[in-house]
mmCIF file of C-alpha atoms in Angstrom:
data_model
loop_
_atom_site.group_PDB
_atom_site.id
_atom_site.type_symbol
_atom_site.label_atom_id
_atom_site.label_comp_id
_atom_site.label_asym_id
_atom_site.label_seq_id
_atom_site.Cartn_x
_atom_site.Cartn_y
_atom_site.Cartn_z
ATOM 1 C CA UNK A 1 14.028 9.084 -34.040
ATOM 2 C CA UNK A 2 16.116 9.756 -30.934
ATOM 3 C CA UNK A 3 17.327 7.208 -28.410
ATOM 4 C CA UNK A 4 17.460 8.771 -24.947
ATOM 5 C CA UNK A 5 20.063 7.755 -22.367
ATOM 6 C CA UNK A 6 19.266 10.256 -19.642
ATOM 7 C CA UNK A 7 20.841 13.536 -20.678
ATOM 8 C CA UNK A 8 22.445 11.926 -23.724
ATOM 9 C CA UNK A 9 20.195 11.577 -26.736
ATOM 10 C CA UNK A 10 21.480 9.743 -29.764
ATOM 11 C CA UNK A 11 20.114 9.716 -33.276
ATOM 12 C CA UNK A 12 18.874 6.294 -34.294
ATOM 13 C CA UNK A 13 18.522 5.117 -37.883
ATOM 14 C CA UNK A 14 15.165 3.433 -37.245
ATOM 15 C CA UNK A 15 12.998 2.125 -34.451
ATOM 16 C CA UNK A 16 14.800 -0.701 -32.648
ATOM 17 C CA UNK A 17 11.534 -2.497 -31.882
ATOM 18 C CA UNK A 18 10.499 -2.813 -35.537
ATOM 19 C CA UNK A 19 13.887 -3.245 -37.188
ATOM 20 C CA UNK A 20 15.814 -5.520 -34.837
ATOM 21 C CA UNK A 21 14.887 -8.716 -33.029
ATOM 22 C CA UNK A 22 15.564 -8.925 -29.261
ATOM 23 C CA UNK A 23 19.093 -10.367 -29.435
ATOM 24 C CA UNK A 24 20.272 -7.746 -31.907
ATOM 25 C CA UNK A 25 18.870 -4.968 -29.715
ATOM 26 C CA UNK A 26 20.824 -6.334 -26.750
ATOM 27 C CA UNK A 27 23.981 -6.408 -28.853
ATOM 28 C CA UNK A 28 23.458 -2.818 -30.033
ATOM 29 C CA UNK A 29 22.834 -1.676 -26.467
ATOM 30 C CA UNK A 30 26.025 -3.377 -25.254
ATOM 31 C CA UNK A 31 28.038 -1.801 -28.083
ATOM 32 C CA UNK A 32 26.680 1.658 -27.265
ATOM 33 C CA UNK A 33 27.356 1.131 -23.559
ATOM 34 C CA UNK A 34 30.965 0.164 -24.265
ATOM 35 C CA UNK A 35 31.403 3.174 -26.551
ATOM 36 C CA UNK A 36 30.108 5.526 -23.861
ATOM 37 C CA UNK A 37 32.249 3.945 -21.141
ATOM 38 C CA UNK A 38 35.386 4.520 -23.206
ATOM 39 C CA UNK A 39 34.642 8.238 -23.623
ATOM 40 C CA UNK A 40 36.028 10.963 -21.420
ATOM 41 C CA UNK A 41 33.588 13.273 -19.664
ATOM 42 C CA UNK A 42 34.303 16.067 -22.145
ATOM 43 C CA UNK A 43 33.690 13.738 -25.113
ATOM 44 C CA UNK A 44 30.357 12.666 -23.651
ATOM 45 C CA UNK A 45 29.343 16.283 -23.019
ATOM 46 C CA UNK A 46 29.858 17.095 -26.708
ATOM 47 C CA UNK A 47 27.083 14.610 -27.542
ATOM 48 C CA UNK A 48 24.466 16.209 -25.275
ATOM 49 C CA UNK A 49 21.654 17.819 -27.228
ATOM 50 C CA UNK A 50 20.637 20.239 -24.466
ATOM 51 C CA UNK A 51 21.927 21.967 -21.350
ATOM 52 C CA UNK A 52 22.826 19.917 -18.291
ATOM 53 C CA UNK A 53 23.414 20.373 -14.560
ATOM 54 C CA UNK A 54 26.718 18.951 -13.326
ATOM 55 C CA UNK A 55 26.528 17.349 -9.873
ATOM 56 C CA UNK A 56 29.523 19.327 -8.628
ATOM 57 C CA UNK A 57 27.437 22.499 -8.952
ATOM 58 C CA UNK A 58 24.850 21.250 -6.437
ATOM 59 C CA UNK A 59 25.934 21.968 -2.844
ATOM 60 C CA UNK A 60 25.821 19.192 -0.242
ATOM 61 C CA UNK A 61 23.705 19.641 2.901
ATOM 62 C CA UNK A 62 26.881 20.586 4.755
ATOM 63 C CA UNK A 63 27.916 23.231 2.225
ATOM 64 C CA UNK A 64 24.375 24.629 2.128
ATOM 65 C CA UNK A 65 24.147 24.747 5.932
ATOM 66 C CA UNK A 66 27.523 26.525 6.200
ATOM 67 C CA UNK A 67 26.466 29.103 3.617
ATOM 68 C CA UNK A 68 23.173 29.771 5.409
ATOM 69 C CA UNK A 69 24.808 30.027 8.851
ATOM 70 C CA UNK A 70 27.454 32.446 7.510
ATOM 71 C CA UNK A 71 24.813 34.637 5.881
ATOM 72 C CA UNK A 72 22.735 34.631 9.107
ATOM 73 C CA UNK A 73 25.825 35.416 11.182
ATOM 74 C CA UNK A 74 25.186 32.376 13.378
ATOM 75 C CA UNK A 75 27.763 29.990 14.779
ATOM 76 C CA UNK A 76 26.375 26.493 14.208
ATOM 77 C CA UNK A 77 29.622 24.581 14.604
ATOM 78 C CA UNK A 78 28.086 22.178 17.153
ATOM 79 C CA UNK A 79 25.149 21.472 14.829
ATOM 80 C CA UNK A 80 27.500 20.786 11.904
ATOM 81 C CA UNK A 81 29.611 18.211 13.762
ATOM 82 C CA UNK A 82 26.757 15.755 14.346
ATOM 83 C CA UNK A 83 25.508 15.937 10.774
ATOM 84 C CA UNK A 84 28.896 15.852 9.086
ATOM 85 C CA UNK A 85 29.040 12.290 7.737
ATOM 86 C CA UNK A 86 25.578 12.278 6.141
ATOM 87 C CA UNK A 87 25.648 15.986 5.326
ATOM 88 C CA UNK A 88 28.729 15.615 3.148
ATOM 89 C CA UNK A 89 27.145 12.841 1.076
ATOM 90 C CA UNK A 90 23.623 14.142 0.468
ATOM 91 C CA UNK A 91 22.393 17.043 -1.655
ATOM 92 C CA UNK A 92 18.939 18.394 -2.347
ATOM 93 C CA UNK A 93 18.066 19.498 -5.856
ATOM 94 C CA UNK A 94 14.971 21.369 -6.901
ATOM 95 C CA UNK A 95 14.455 21.502 -10.643
ATOM 96 C CA UNK A 96 14.170 19.360 -13.743
ATOM 97 C CA UNK A 97 15.893 16.102 -12.759
ATOM 98 C CA UNK A 98 16.184 15.042 -16.407
ATOM 99 C CA UNK A 99 18.841 17.747 -16.836
ATOM 100 C CA UNK A 100 21.099 16.246 -14.144
ATOM 101 C CA UNK A 101 24.334 14.787 -15.464
ATOM 102 C CA UNK A 102 23.798 11.331 -13.970
ATOM 103 C CA UNK A 103 23.824 7.780 -15.310
ATOM 104 C CA UNK A 104 20.346 6.866 -14.054
ATOM 105 C CA UNK A 105 17.270 8.260 -12.339
ATOM 106 C CA UNK A 106 15.303 5.825 -10.195
ATOM 107 C CA UNK A 107 11.777 6.324 -8.936
ATOM 108 C CA UNK A 108 11.382 4.505 -5.649
ATOM 109 C CA UNK A 109 7.818 5.670 -5.011
ATOM 110 C CA UNK A 110 5.021 3.239 -4.268
ATOM 111 C CA UNK A 111 1.345 3.388 -4.976
ATOM 112 C CA UNK A 112 -0.995 2.357 -2.187
ATOM 113 C CA UNK A 113 -4.654 1.559 -2.573
ATOM 114 C CA UNK A 114 -6.815 2.405 0.384
ATOM 115 C CA UNK A 115 -10.291 1.001 0.596
#
């Protein structure tokens, strides 16, 4: 079986739930975490079993807006100034988020029941 850690999938000898009690599983997880933390980015990438999308390849809002304004021939310098701080920190990605080279993916959605 495979143990999945986001984009990193490791081969496991057997199912952790049937072979190891809770404390041993925690110990194995901590050991694997420490091993991964000690690795360089290139070493970690060698362990990926499939393609990945590096975050540096995804443009920020600011970079995307500049590219669009240049291609449209518009001068949006005033628009860019107000959005600069947030626009340099946020990116939009459309695609399979499980391919992103990130440490975690969090779903913050909520379910509401309406009567």
